[in-house]
Amino acid sequence: MIEVVAPGPLSLIEDLGRPGHADVGVTRSGALDRRALTLANRLVGNQEAAAAIEVTVGGLFVRFEEPTWFAVTGAWGPMSLSGSDCPSDTAVLARGGSVLSLGPADHGARYYVAVRGGIDVDLVLGSRSTDTLSGLGPAPLAAGDMLPVGRMASVPIPAVDTLTLSAPTDGPVDVAVHLGPRDDWFSEEALVALFDSAWTVGADSNRIGMRLGGPALERSGVGSGELRSEGMVGGSIQVSPSGQPTVLLADHPVTGGYPVIAVVADADLDTFAQLRPGQSVRFRHAPPLP
Amino acid sequence: MNGLRIRPSGDRALLVDLDTLDAVVDLHAVIDATRHPAIVDFVPAARTVLVVIDSTVAPVSNVRTWLEAVAAAPTARRRATAPVTIDVTYDGADLGVTSELLGVSVAQLVERHTAADWSVAFSGFVPGFAYLVSDDWPFEVPRLDAPRTRVPAGAVGLAGEFGGVYPRESPGGWRLIGQTHAVLWATDAQPPALLAPGARVRFRRAS
C-alpha cells in the first residue's frame, strides 16, 4: 500500500482511459500526457496502460509502506525521497517507510508517478481513471488515502541507467493541427490568424479544456447560425461565439455545440498536458492525412 | 443515404454530416450492427455521427471506405427491440406552463407523452442522458430562459423536439413535466445506461 500524506492541489489516478462508451455519454478521460504515463510504466516494468498518479503542479507526498520500485516522469521539479534528492525519468527503489515528495514543477505542469505493479484501485467501465467531468473513477487523492499496489508488472525492471530526456520546454511550442471539421464556418482572416498568431495558455485551464488567448477568430457568412451539438474528440479546437479558442482535453464532453476550426494531431496532444499558464503556442499545418 | 459527406476530425476520427435525424439513427444502427474492428467509439448527434478510429488497427482511409460502403447498402432496419417502460408521475414544475406554450391541456400533453413511441437518437450531457425522439411527437418546446442550477435525478423533461430523463442531479435547462424512480445510469450495472442509442422507450403514468 501507498499512503497519501498530502495530495497537493490536484493528484488523480489515471491510466489510458475508458474508450468505448462515448455513445452513452462517457468520455475517454485518462492521462493527459500519455507519453509520460507509458514511459513511467515501462521504466518500472509495467504494462503501458497500468494506472499511475497524475500530479498537477506538485505538492504530492506519499509514503511507501513496503519496498517499492517507482518512476516519476513528465514535469521536472525538485523531488526527494526521505529527504535525499531523487532522479526523475528512471526507476528508483524506495525502502519501506520512505516518503516521496514532489515540489512545484519548474518545467512542465504534470508529473506521473508509476509504481511497479500499478495502482490497483477498482476498475470503472474498464478503467481506473478519474474523469473530472462526469465524476467516474476514484475521487481525487486526499490525505490519508491508502492506494493498493497491483500485480500488473509484466517484465523485470529494464536495465537502462539513464534516459537522455529533456525537460518539458518553457518556451513557445509548435503544435501540428488538421483543419476542420468546421473550418468553413470561419473567415479567411480567422484561418490566417489561427496559424500566424502566438496563442497564450490561459490560467483557467484544466483536464476538460485549455483556453487560449489571442485574436478573436471570426466566423464567415456560413457560420452565422448555431451549430447543432456534435461529437468531439480530444484536441478539438472549439471556438466560442466571442471568437476564443479552447483546446478540448481528455475529460471533454462527448459532444459540443461550438464549431471546431481545427483538431490537434494526435501525436502532439500530449504537449498540452505540460503547458503552463502564459506559455505560448503556435499552430502549424500537419502533413496531409494519408 | 447516398452522397455521404465525411469530414476528417483530426487524424483519428471522421465526422459524417447527415440531413436528418432519421439518417443519423439509420447510420448509427448500421455501425452498431456491423462494428468495424478499428472503430473504438462512435457518437451519434442531431445531424452527425462521429466515428473515432484506432489507426493501429486500420488506417482512417480504410474506415472511410467502409463507411461509404455500408451507408450505400440497403438501409439496415433498426432492430425491433421491446421498449423500455418508464413510469412517470406527471407533476413537474413546468407541466402547466409547457402545456400552455404548446396550446394543449395538461391532460392532452400527458396523453401525447405516454402515447408516443420514443426512441433514443443519441446521448450526451452526462453519462446516460438520452435524447429521445418520436414520430408521434409534433411539439417543439423552448428551453428555459435561465437553466436551473439543480434538477433532481429522474426528472422527466422536454426541450426542442426531444424528450429526456435526467440520470443524476445536475444543472439543466429543460422544461420538467414529471418525475420517475427509474435508474437511468448505474456505473456497476451491465450495461450501465438504461437507454442507449437505438433503444425504444414508452412512458407510462405511474399509478
Tab-separated table of C-alpha atoms in Angstrom:
chain	number	residue	atom	x	y	z
A	1	MET	CA	0.000	0.000	0.000
A	2	ILE	CA	0.959	3.607	-0.560
A	3	GLU	CA	-0.236	6.255	1.865
A	4	VAL	CA	-1.112	9.690	0.554
A	5	VAL	CA	0.398	12.072	3.112
A	6	ALA	CA	-0.563	15.190	1.140
A	7	PRO	CA	-2.112	15.320	-2.345
A	8	GLY	CA	-1.087	18.829	-3.435
A	9	PRO	CA	-3.629	20.867	-5.418
A	10	LEU	CA	-4.773	18.004	-7.654
A	11	SER	CA	-3.490	14.448	-7.807
A	12	LEU	CA	-5.513	11.845	-9.694
A	13	ILE	CA	-5.297	8.190	-10.628
A	14	GLU	CA	-5.097	7.913	-14.417
A	15	ASP	CA	-4.459	5.175	-16.954
A	16	LEU	CA	-5.099	5.233	-20.701
A	17	GLY	CA	-8.801	5.944	-20.174
A	18	ARG	CA	-12.120	4.287	-20.944
A	19	PRO	CA	-12.823	4.238	-24.677
A	20	GLY	CA	-15.940	2.523	-25.988
A	21	HIS	CA	-18.688	4.311	-24.048
A	22	ALA	CA	-18.929	7.667	-25.853
A	23	ASP	CA	-22.320	6.687	-27.312
A	24	VAL	CA	-23.833	6.721	-23.817
A	25	GLY	CA	-22.109	9.972	-22.876
A	26	VAL	CA	-18.908	8.738	-21.240
A	27	THR	CA	-15.749	10.457	-22.428
A	28	ARG	CA	-12.394	8.727	-22.789
A	29	SER	CA	-10.566	10.523	-19.949
A	30	GLY	CA	-7.163	9.034	-18.978
A	31	ALA	CA	-3.708	10.576	-18.577
A	32	LEU	CA	-3.312	13.948	-20.291
A	33	ASP	CA	0.334	13.141	-21.099
A	34	ARG	CA	0.015	9.586	-22.371
A	35	ARG	CA	3.658	9.515	-23.410
A	36	ALA	CA	4.816	10.324	-19.868
A	37	LEU	CA	2.426	7.745	-18.369
A	38	THR	CA	3.533	4.945	-20.666
A	39	LEU	CA	7.207	5.828	-20.161
A	40	ALA	CA	6.805	5.730	-16.370
A	41	ASN	CA	5.127	2.342	-16.666
A	42	ARG	CA	7.845	0.961	-18.950
A	43	LEU	CA	10.561	2.175	-16.567
A	44	VAL	CA	9.143	0.035	-13.750
A	45	GLY	CA	8.345	-2.957	-15.967
A	46	ASN	CA	4.568	-2.430	-16.060
A	47	GLN	CA	2.191	-2.812	-18.935
A	48	GLU	CA	1.950	0.605	-20.571
A	49	ALA	CA	-1.711	1.007	-19.651
A	50	ALA	CA	-1.268	0.487	-15.893
A	51	ALA	CA	-2.724	3.172	-13.636
A	52	ALA	CA	-0.398	5.765	-12.107
A	53	ILE	CA	-0.722	9.080	-10.265
A	54	GLU	CA	-1.074	12.261	-12.326
A	55	VAL	CA	0.181	15.147	-10.196
A	56	THR	CA	-0.789	18.631	-11.351
A	57	VAL	CA	1.862	21.217	-10.443
A	58	GLY	CA	3.321	19.258	-7.495
A	59	GLY	CA	2.829	19.103	-3.755
A	60	LEU	CA	2.326	15.328	-3.545
A	61	PHE	CA	3.783	13.478	-0.557
A	62	VAL	CA	3.388	9.690	-0.485
A	63	ARG	CA	4.762	7.074	1.912
A	64	PHE	CA	5.627	3.620	0.605
A	65	GLU	CA	4.720	1.009	3.210
A	66	GLU	CA	6.745	-1.732	1.554
A	67	PRO	CA	9.899	-1.582	-0.574
A	68	THR	CA	8.582	-0.252	-3.918
A	69	TRP	CA	10.034	0.457	-7.326
A	70	PHE	CA	8.715	3.712	-8.729
A	71	ALA	CA	9.451	6.168	-11.543
A	72	VAL	CA	8.490	9.809	-11.966
A	73	THR	CA	8.139	11.259	-15.474
A	74	GLY	CA	6.574	14.276	-17.168
A	75	ALA	CA	7.204	17.582	-15.401
A	76	TRP	CA	10.630	18.387	-13.933
A	77	GLY	CA	10.953	19.841	-10.470
A	78	PRO	CA	12.504	19.266	-7.072
A	79	MET	CA	11.940	15.704	-5.887
A	80	SER	CA	13.128	13.984	-2.784
A	81	LEU	CA	12.956	10.529	-1.290
A	82	SER	CA	13.035	10.749	2.502
A	83	GLY	CA	14.987	13.987	2.301
A	84	SER	CA	17.551	12.984	-0.338
A	85	ASP	CA	17.489	14.195	-3.929
A	86	CYS	CA	15.826	11.730	-6.214
A	87	PRO	CA	16.192	11.476	-10.007
A	88	SER	CA	13.303	11.587	-12.444
A	89	ASP	CA	12.802	9.503	-15.581
A	90	THR	CA	14.383	6.426	-14.052
A	91	ALA	CA	13.323	3.513	-11.862
A	92	VAL	CA	14.109	4.041	-8.173
A	93	LEU	CA	13.714	1.523	-5.348
A	94	ALA	CA	12.145	3.107	-2.271
A	95	ARG	CA	12.749	1.439	1.090
A	96	GLY	CA	9.718	0.543	3.153
A	97	GLY	CA	8.563	3.615	5.095
A	98	SER	CA	10.251	6.156	2.862
A	99	VAL	CA	8.449	9.282	1.694
A	100	LEU	CA	8.494	10.634	-1.855
A	101	SER	CA	7.810	14.343	-2.206
A	102	LEU	CA	7.307	16.299	-5.412
A	103	GLY	CA	7.932	20.048	-5.238
A	104	PRO	CA	6.346	22.631	-7.510
A	105	ALA	CA	7.298	21.815	-11.106
A	106	ASP	CA	9.998	24.037	-12.634
A	107	HIS	CA	9.331	22.795	-16.164
A	108	GLY	CA	6.047	21.379	-17.412
A	109	ALA	CA	2.878	21.059	-15.374
A	110	ARG	CA	2.120	17.391	-14.661
A	111	TYR	CA	4.203	14.661	-13.083
A	112	TYR	CA	3.371	10.963	-13.462
A	113	VAL	CA	4.280	8.612	-10.623
A	114	ALA	CA	4.162	4.945	-11.607
A	115	VAL	CA	4.851	2.133	-9.159
A	116	ARG	CA	5.858	-1.377	-10.116
A	117	GLY	CA	2.623	-3.394	-10.261
A	118	GLY	CA	0.423	-0.366	-10.953
A	119	ILE	CA	-2.076	1.411	-8.707
A	120	ASP	CA	-4.809	-1.171	-8.179
A	121	VAL	CA	-7.973	0.788	-7.446
A	122	ASP	CA	-11.270	-0.638	-8.724
A	123	LEU	CA	-11.964	-0.644	-12.434
A	124	VAL	CA	-14.915	1.501	-13.542
A	125	LEU	CA	-16.077	0.670	-17.085
A	126	GLY	CA	-12.704	-0.906	-17.779
A	127	SER	CA	-10.535	1.921	-16.495
A	128	ARG	CA	-9.104	3.254	-13.229
A	129	SER	CA	-9.030	6.841	-14.499
A	130	THR	CA	-10.695	9.739	-12.734
A	131	ASP	CA	-12.947	11.606	-15.141
A	132	THR	CA	-13.237	15.089	-13.655
A	133	LEU	CA	-16.237	15.944	-15.849
A	134	SER	CA	-18.580	13.055	-15.019
A	135	GLY	CA	-17.058	12.026	-11.686
A	136	LEU	CA	-16.478	8.430	-12.830
A	137	GLY	CA	-13.480	6.664	-11.320
A	138	PRO	CA	-11.752	7.271	-7.999
A	139	ALA	CA	-12.115	10.582	-6.175
A	140	PRO	CA	-9.150	12.971	-6.332
A	141	LEU	CA	-6.474	11.855	-3.877
A	142	ALA	CA	-6.871	13.095	-0.321
A	143	ALA	CA	-4.568	12.960	2.684
A	144	GLY	CA	-4.866	9.592	4.385
A	145	ASP	CA	-5.874	7.644	1.263
A	146	MET	CA	-4.294	4.197	1.068
A	147	LEU	CA	-3.561	3.151	-2.519
A	148	PRO	CA	-3.269	-0.583	-3.214
A	149	VAL	CA	-0.361	-1.685	-5.393
A	150	GLY	CA	-1.309	-4.243	-8.035
A	151	ARG	CA	0.433	-7.073	-9.806
A	152	MET	CA	0.444	-5.597	-13.267
A	153	ALA	CA	4.214	-5.738	-13.731
A	154	SER	CA	4.879	-7.682	-16.906
A	155	VAL	CA	8.657	-7.636	-17.268
A	156	PRO	CA	11.684	-7.098	-15.000
A	157	ILE	CA	12.849	-3.527	-14.358
A	158	PRO	CA	14.539	-2.648	-17.663
A	159	ALA	CA	18.299	-2.269	-17.439
A	160	VAL	CA	18.515	1.342	-18.549
A	161	ASP	CA	20.838	3.510	-16.489
A	162	THR	CA	19.933	6.920	-17.750
A	163	LEU	CA	17.404	8.168	-20.225
A	164	THR	CA	18.528	11.230	-22.120
A	165	LEU	CA	15.275	13.110	-21.803
A	166	SER	CA	14.980	16.857	-21.819
A	167	ALA	CA	12.650	18.782	-19.577
A	168	PRO	CA	9.306	19.950	-20.992
A	169	THR	CA	10.009	23.223	-22.774
A	170	ASP	CA	9.212	26.577	-21.142
A	171	GLY	CA	9.324	28.478	-24.421
A	172	PRO	CA	6.899	28.663	-27.312
A	173	VAL	CA	5.688	25.288	-28.549
A	174	ASP	CA	4.777	24.295	-32.076
A	175	VAL	CA	1.744	22.090	-32.489
A	176	ALA	CA	0.518	20.388	-35.667
A	177	VAL	CA	-3.199	20.649	-36.423
A	178	HIS	CA	-5.572	19.364	-39.078
A	179	LEU	CA	-8.090	21.930	-40.311
A	180	GLY	CA	-11.761	21.175	-39.803
A	181	PRO	CA	-14.218	19.672	-39.412
A	182	ARG	CA	-15.893	23.139	-39.328
A	183	ASP	CA	-13.182	25.389	-40.779
A	184	ASP	CA	-15.755	26.519	-43.363
A	185	TRP	CA	-17.577	28.335	-40.535
A	186	PHE	CA	-14.677	30.792	-40.229
A	187	SER	CA	-13.487	33.780	-42.203
A	188	GLU	CA	-10.298	33.743	-44.292
A	189	GLU	CA	-8.801	36.135	-41.752
A	190	ALA	CA	-9.572	33.732	-38.912
A	191	LEU	CA	-7.881	30.851	-40.745
A	192	VAL	CA	-4.796	33.011	-41.293
A	193	ALA	CA	-4.803	34.219	-37.675
A	194	LEU	CA	-5.020	30.648	-36.375
A	195	PHE	CA	-1.605	29.902	-37.882
A	196	ASP	CA	0.024	33.333	-37.644
A	197	SER	CA	-0.743	34.151	-34.010
A	198	ALA	CA	1.142	33.272	-30.857
A	199	TRP	CA	-1.590	31.905	-28.576
A	200	THR	CA	-1.291	32.289	-24.824
A	201	VAL	CA	-2.248	29.483	-22.439
A	202	GLY	CA	-4.984	30.724	-20.109
A	203	ALA	CA	-4.805	30.302	-16.346
A	204	ASP	CA	-8.311	28.797	-16.181
A	205	SER	CA	-7.339	25.595	-17.987
A	206	ASN	CA	-7.995	22.103	-16.690
A	207	ARG	CA	-8.368	18.490	-17.815
A	208	ILE	CA	-11.523	19.364	-19.747
A	209	GLY	CA	-10.013	22.081	-21.893
A	210	MET	CA	-7.282	24.661	-22.298
A	211	ARG	CA	-8.277	28.207	-23.137
A	212	LEU	CA	-6.042	30.134	-25.487
A	213	GLY	CA	-5.752	33.915	-25.555
A	214	GLY	CA	-5.206	35.739	-28.826
A	215	PRO	CA	-7.112	37.464	-31.598
A	216	ALA	CA	-10.833	36.722	-31.939
A	217	LEU	CA	-11.439	34.096	-34.635
A	218	GLU	CA	-14.372	35.467	-36.556
A	219	ARG	CA	-16.939	33.438	-38.400
A	220	SER	CA	-17.722	33.636	-42.086
A	221	GLY	CA	-21.219	34.014	-43.525
A	222	VAL	CA	-21.655	30.230	-43.434
A	223	GLY	CA	-21.060	30.207	-39.723
A	224	SER	CA	-23.672	32.753	-38.793
A	225	GLY	CA	-26.170	30.193	-37.483
A	226	GLU	CA	-25.914	27.980	-34.475
A	227	LEU	CA	-24.200	24.617	-34.773
A	228	ARG	CA	-26.168	21.621	-33.611
A	229	SER	CA	-24.191	19.772	-30.969
A	230	GLU	CA	-21.905	17.156	-32.491
A	231	GLY	CA	-19.332	14.593	-31.382
A	232	MET	CA	-15.957	15.896	-30.270
A	233	VAL	CA	-12.504	14.323	-29.991
A	234	GLY	CA	-9.643	15.301	-27.696
A	235	GLY	CA	-7.607	18.037	-29.380
A	236	SER	CA	-10.633	19.692	-30.991
A	237	ILE	CA	-10.127	23.464	-31.080
A	238	GLN	CA	-13.618	24.786	-30.312
A	239	VAL	CA	-14.287	28.443	-30.927
A	240	SER	CA	-16.855	30.256	-28.772
A	241	PRO	CA	-19.193	32.898	-30.267
A	242	SER	CA	-16.801	35.566	-28.952
A	243	GLY	CA	-14.028	34.020	-31.078
A	244	GLN	CA	-11.972	32.487	-28.270
A	245	PRO	CA	-10.476	29.054	-28.919
A	246	THR	CA	-10.413	26.226	-26.372
A	247	VAL	CA	-8.473	23.010	-26.937
A	248	LEU	CA	-10.506	20.078	-25.622
A	249	LEU	CA	-8.501	17.651	-23.468
A	250	ALA	CA	-9.080	14.142	-22.076
A	251	ASP	CA	-12.160	14.868	-19.917
A	252	HIS	CA	-14.005	16.858	-22.620
A	253	PRO	CA	-17.773	16.375	-23.063
A	254	VAL	CA	-18.529	13.818	-25.789
A	255	THR	CA	-20.486	16.441	-27.732
A	256	GLY	CA	-20.095	20.184	-28.091
A	257	GLY	CA	-22.073	22.992	-29.637
A	258	TYR	CA	-19.314	25.316	-30.862
A	259	PRO	CA	-17.685	24.829	-34.266
A	260	VAL	CA	-14.246	23.183	-34.340
A	261	ILE	CA	-11.853	25.127	-36.563
A	262	ALA	CA	-9.077	22.516	-36.365
A	263	VAL	CA	-8.004	19.426	-34.418
A	264	VAL	CA	-4.576	18.910	-32.869
A	265	ALA	CA	-2.656	15.992	-34.398
A	266	ASP	CA	-2.924	13.073	-32.004
A	267	ALA	CA	0.858	12.821	-31.606
A	268	ASP	CA	1.030	16.462	-30.412
A	269	LEU	CA	-1.870	16.280	-27.961
A	270	ASP	CA	0.342	15.250	-25.014
A	271	THR	CA	2.150	18.597	-25.332
A	272	PHE	CA	-0.856	20.368	-23.810
A	273	ALA	CA	-0.531	18.386	-20.572
A	274	GLN	CA	2.727	20.173	-19.838
A	275	LEU	CA	1.917	23.761	-20.863
A	276	ARG	CA	1.904	26.388	-18.140
A	277	PRO	CA	-0.314	29.469	-17.921
A	278	GLY	CA	1.174	32.260	-20.004
A	279	GLN	CA	3.167	29.913	-22.227
A	280	SER	CA	2.899	30.471	-25.951
A	281	VAL	CA	1.550	28.064	-28.591
A	282	ARG	CA	1.859	28.280	-32.353
A	283	PHE	CA	-0.134	26.103	-34.715
A	284	ARG	CA	1.195	24.714	-37.969
A	285	HIS	CA	-0.382	22.525	-40.623
A	286	ALA	CA	0.031	18.811	-40.003
A	287	PRO	CA	1.114	16.819	-43.034
A	288	PRO	CA	-1.940	15.879	-45.091
A	289	LEU	CA	-3.732	12.727	-43.993
A	290	PRO	CA	-2.762	9.650	-45.984
B	1	MET	CA	-28.151	7.502	-47.817
B	2	ASN	CA	-26.324	8.423	-50.991
B	3	GLY	CA	-23.564	11.007	-51.186
B	4	LEU	CA	-22.247	10.584	-47.685
B	5	ARG	CA	-20.479	13.767	-46.569
B	6	ILE	CA	-17.495	12.760	-44.464
B	7	ARG	CA	-15.069	15.232	-42.919
B	8	PRO	CA	-11.946	14.303	-41.005
B	9	SER	CA	-11.968	15.400	-37.373
B	10	GLY	CA	-8.228	15.328	-36.780
B	11	ASP	CA	-6.170	12.271	-37.693
B	12	ARG	CA	-8.130	9.619	-35.828
B	13	ALA	CA	-11.796	10.427	-36.330
B	14	LEU	CA	-14.326	11.021	-39.087
B	15	LEU	CA	-17.428	13.181	-38.814
B	16	VAL	CA	-20.352	12.195	-41.051
B	17	ASP	CA	-22.796	15.008	-41.894
B	18	LEU	CA	-26.392	13.906	-42.441
B	19	ASP	CA	-29.556	15.758	-43.428
B	20	THR	CA	-31.989	14.319	-40.930
B	21	LEU	CA	-32.088	12.743	-37.513
B	22	ASP	CA	-33.607	9.645	-39.160
B	23	ALA	CA	-30.470	9.294	-41.271
B	24	VAL	CA	-28.368	9.579	-38.099
B	25	VAL	CA	-30.365	6.818	-36.433
B	26	ASP	CA	-30.062	4.602	-39.539
B	27	LEU	CA	-26.299	5.087	-39.856
B	28	HIS	CA	-25.850	4.514	-36.136
B	29	ALA	CA	-27.791	1.250	-36.428
B	30	VAL	CA	-25.559	0.087	-39.291
B	31	ILE	CA	-22.343	0.959	-37.453
B	32	ASP	CA	-23.576	-0.676	-34.265
B	33	ALA	CA	-24.673	-3.841	-36.079
B	34	THR	CA	-21.546	-4.332	-38.153
B	35	ARG	CA	-18.833	-2.769	-35.954
B	36	HIS	CA	-15.669	-2.198	-37.934
B	37	PRO	CA	-12.844	-3.507	-35.703
B	38	ALA	CA	-10.913	-0.213	-35.860
B	39	ILE	CA	-13.846	1.856	-34.566
B	40	VAL	CA	-13.268	2.456	-30.859
B	41	ASP	CA	-16.075	4.945	-30.261
B	42	PHE	CA	-18.950	6.464	-32.169
B	43	VAL	CA	-21.049	9.420	-31.184
B	44	PRO	CA	-24.386	9.982	-32.893
B	45	ALA	CA	-25.728	13.538	-32.512
B	46	ALA	CA	-28.516	15.623	-34.047
B	47	ARG	CA	-27.222	15.666	-37.661
B	48	THR	CA	-23.858	13.929	-37.405
B	49	VAL	CA	-22.176	10.698	-36.448
B	50	LEU	CA	-18.590	10.928	-35.156
B	51	VAL	CA	-16.506	7.800	-35.615
B	52	VAL	CA	-13.310	7.515	-33.555
B	53	ILE	CA	-10.687	5.193	-35.029
B	54	ASP	CA	-7.747	3.246	-33.647
B	55	SER	CA	-5.391	3.685	-36.572
B	56	THR	CA	-3.115	0.931	-35.281
B	57	VAL	CA	-5.934	-1.479	-36.228
B	58	ALA	CA	-6.757	0.008	-39.640
B	59	PRO	CA	-5.973	3.315	-41.341
B	60	VAL	CA	-8.583	6.070	-41.259
B	61	SER	CA	-8.914	5.832	-45.053
B	62	ASN	CA	-9.933	2.180	-44.721
B	63	VAL	CA	-12.735	3.069	-42.280
B	64	ARG	CA	-13.836	5.876	-44.585
B	65	THR	CA	-14.218	3.459	-47.485
B	66	TRP	CA	-16.074	1.058	-45.216
B	67	LEU	CA	-18.459	3.798	-44.063
B	68	GLU	CA	-19.248	4.751	-47.651
B	69	ALA	CA	-19.950	1.115	-48.485
B	70	VAL	CA	-22.214	0.355	-45.517
B	71	ALA	CA	-24.106	3.623	-45.908
B	72	ALA	CA	-24.772	2.882	-49.579
B	73	ALA	CA	-26.057	-0.603	-48.821
B	74	PRO	CA	-29.811	-1.086	-48.397
B	75	THR	CA	-30.768	0.646	-45.174
B	76	ALA	CA	-30.295	-1.665	-42.251
B	77	ARG	CA	-33.536	-1.668	-40.330
B	78	ARG	CA	-33.369	-0.630	-36.752
B	79	ARG	CA	-33.524	-3.634	-34.528
B	80	ALA	CA	-37.041	-4.224	-33.319
B	81	THR	CA	-36.410	-4.394	-29.617
B	82	ALA	CA	-39.019	-4.330	-26.881
B	83	PRO	CA	-39.457	-0.848	-25.472
B	84	VAL	CA	-38.154	0.154	-22.059
B	85	THR	CA	-41.139	1.327	-19.985
B	86	ILE	CA	-40.583	4.283	-17.683
B	87	ASP	CA	-43.210	5.057	-15.038
B	88	VAL	CA	-43.701	8.771	-14.569
B	89	THR	CA	-45.525	10.866	-12.021
B	90	TYR	CA	-46.661	13.857	-14.084
B	91	ASP	CA	-46.179	16.617	-11.520
B	92	GLY	CA	-43.220	18.531	-12.971
B	93	ALA	CA	-42.702	22.172	-12.064
B	94	ASP	CA	-43.103	23.249	-15.701
B	95	LEU	CA	-46.027	20.991	-16.637
B	96	GLY	CA	-48.663	23.736	-16.647
B	97	VAL	CA	-46.556	26.363	-18.410
B	98	THR	CA	-45.393	23.845	-21.013
B	99	SER	CA	-48.929	22.787	-21.894
B	100	GLU	CA	-49.899	26.470	-22.250
B	101	LEU	CA	-46.883	27.105	-24.504
B	102	LEU	CA	-47.968	24.199	-26.705
B	103	GLY	CA	-51.622	25.193	-26.696
B	104	VAL	CA	-52.909	21.941	-25.215
B	105	SER	CA	-54.341	20.960	-21.858
B	106	VAL	CA	-52.191	19.232	-19.229
B	107	ALA	CA	-54.237	16.066	-19.756
B	108	GLN	CA	-53.606	16.191	-23.506
B	109	LEU	CA	-49.867	16.757	-23.018
B	110	VAL	CA	-49.635	13.741	-20.715
B	111	GLU	CA	-51.738	11.693	-23.129
B	112	ARG	CA	-49.427	12.536	-26.066
B	113	HIS	CA	-46.304	11.887	-23.984
B	114	THR	CA	-47.495	8.436	-22.893
B	115	ALA	CA	-48.951	7.515	-26.305
B	116	ALA	CA	-45.769	8.298	-28.257
B	117	ASP	CA	-43.366	5.578	-29.316
B	118	TRP	CA	-39.998	7.158	-28.394
B	119	SER	CA	-36.510	6.072	-29.361
B	120	VAL	CA	-33.036	7.159	-28.301
B	121	ALA	CA	-31.421	9.224	-31.067
B	122	PHE	CA	-28.197	9.915	-29.190
B	123	SER	CA	-26.762	10.517	-25.724
B	124	GLY	CA	-24.760	13.306	-24.177
B	125	PHE	CA	-24.552	15.942	-21.447
B	126	VAL	CA	-23.857	13.420	-18.678
B	127	PRO	CA	-23.445	9.628	-18.794
B	128	GLY	CA	-26.796	8.015	-19.553
B	129	PHE	CA	-28.662	11.161	-20.645
B	130	ALA	CA	-30.606	10.040	-23.734
B	131	TYR	CA	-32.130	12.398	-26.306
B	132	LEU	CA	-35.481	10.812	-27.189
B	133	VAL	CA	-37.364	11.426	-30.424
B	134	SER	CA	-40.703	10.224	-31.696
B	135	ASP	CA	-42.650	10.411	-34.953
B	136	ASP	CA	-45.728	10.709	-32.725
B	137	TRP	CA	-44.454	13.864	-31.019
B	138	PRO	CA	-45.212	17.020	-33.003
B	139	PHE	CA	-44.121	19.576	-30.399
B	140	GLU	CA	-41.156	21.916	-30.170
B	141	VAL	CA	-40.597	23.017	-26.592
B	142	PRO	CA	-38.436	26.060	-25.861
B	143	ARG	CA	-35.714	25.578	-23.246
B	144	LEU	CA	-35.947	27.587	-20.050
B	145	ASP	CA	-34.543	31.092	-20.432
B	146	ALA	CA	-32.340	30.500	-17.406
B	147	PRO	CA	-31.312	26.902	-16.676
B	148	ARG	CA	-31.958	25.540	-13.183
B	149	THR	CA	-28.824	25.044	-11.120
B	150	ARG	CA	-30.283	21.850	-9.684
B	151	VAL	CA	-32.501	19.316	-11.412
B	152	PRO	CA	-33.148	16.104	-9.460
B	153	ALA	CA	-32.265	12.647	-10.754
B	154	GLY	CA	-35.263	11.113	-12.516
B	155	ALA	CA	-36.725	14.438	-13.663
B	156	VAL	CA	-38.581	13.961	-16.961
B	157	GLY	CA	-38.127	16.883	-19.320
B	158	LEU	CA	-38.763	18.323	-22.753
B	159	ALA	CA	-36.665	20.640	-24.942
B	160	GLY	CA	-36.725	21.283	-28.655
B	161	GLU	CA	-38.037	18.204	-30.426
B	162	PHE	CA	-36.588	15.983	-27.676
B	163	GLY	CA	-37.737	14.205	-24.564
B	164	GLY	CA	-35.372	13.064	-21.839
B	165	VAL	CA	-34.818	11.970	-18.266
B	166	TYR	CA	-32.047	13.374	-16.046
B	167	PRO	CA	-29.904	10.411	-14.887
B	168	ARG	CA	-28.472	12.270	-11.908
B	169	GLU	CA	-28.827	15.547	-10.077
B	170	SER	CA	-27.319	18.227	-12.276
B	171	PRO	CA	-27.962	21.688	-13.652
B	172	GLY	CA	-30.447	21.704	-16.511
B	173	GLY	CA	-32.458	23.905	-18.858
B	174	TRP	CA	-35.190	21.500	-19.988
B	175	ARG	CA	-38.822	22.024	-19.013
B	176	LEU	CA	-39.751	19.471	-16.371
B	177	ILE	CA	-43.076	17.685	-16.695
B	178	GLY	CA	-42.669	14.765	-14.304
B	179	GLN	CA	-40.547	12.501	-12.189
B	180	THR	CA	-39.556	8.825	-12.352
B	181	HIS	CA	-37.940	6.347	-9.954
B	182	ALA	CA	-36.282	4.541	-12.886
B	183	VAL	CA	-32.488	4.293	-12.609
B	184	LEU	CA	-31.094	5.743	-15.814
B	185	TRP	CA	-27.435	5.186	-15.008
B	186	ALA	CA	-25.716	2.676	-12.728
B	187	THR	CA	-21.970	2.558	-13.192
B	188	ASP	CA	-21.741	-1.019	-11.882
B	189	ALA	CA	-24.609	-2.348	-14.000
B	190	GLN	CA	-24.090	-4.148	-17.287
B	191	PRO	CA	-24.842	-2.139	-19.365
B	192	PRO	CA	-24.567	0.983	-17.179
B	193	ALA	CA	-27.012	3.064	-19.260
B	194	LEU	CA	-30.712	2.118	-19.204
B	195	LEU	CA	-31.153	3.911	-22.540
B	196	ALA	CA	-28.529	3.546	-25.285
B	197	PRO	CA	-28.858	4.936	-28.816
B	198	GLY	CA	-31.401	2.900	-30.778
B	199	ALA	CA	-33.380	1.802	-27.703
B	200	ARG	CA	-37.187	2.231	-27.751
B	201	VAL	CA	-38.935	3.903	-24.838
B	202	ARG	CA	-42.524	4.217	-23.625
B	203	PHE	CA	-43.624	6.470	-20.781
B	204	ARG	CA	-46.421	5.219	-18.531
B	205	ARG	CA	-48.377	7.223	-15.993
B	206	ALA	CA	-47.417	5.917	-12.537
B	207	SER	CA	-50.413	4.623	-10.634
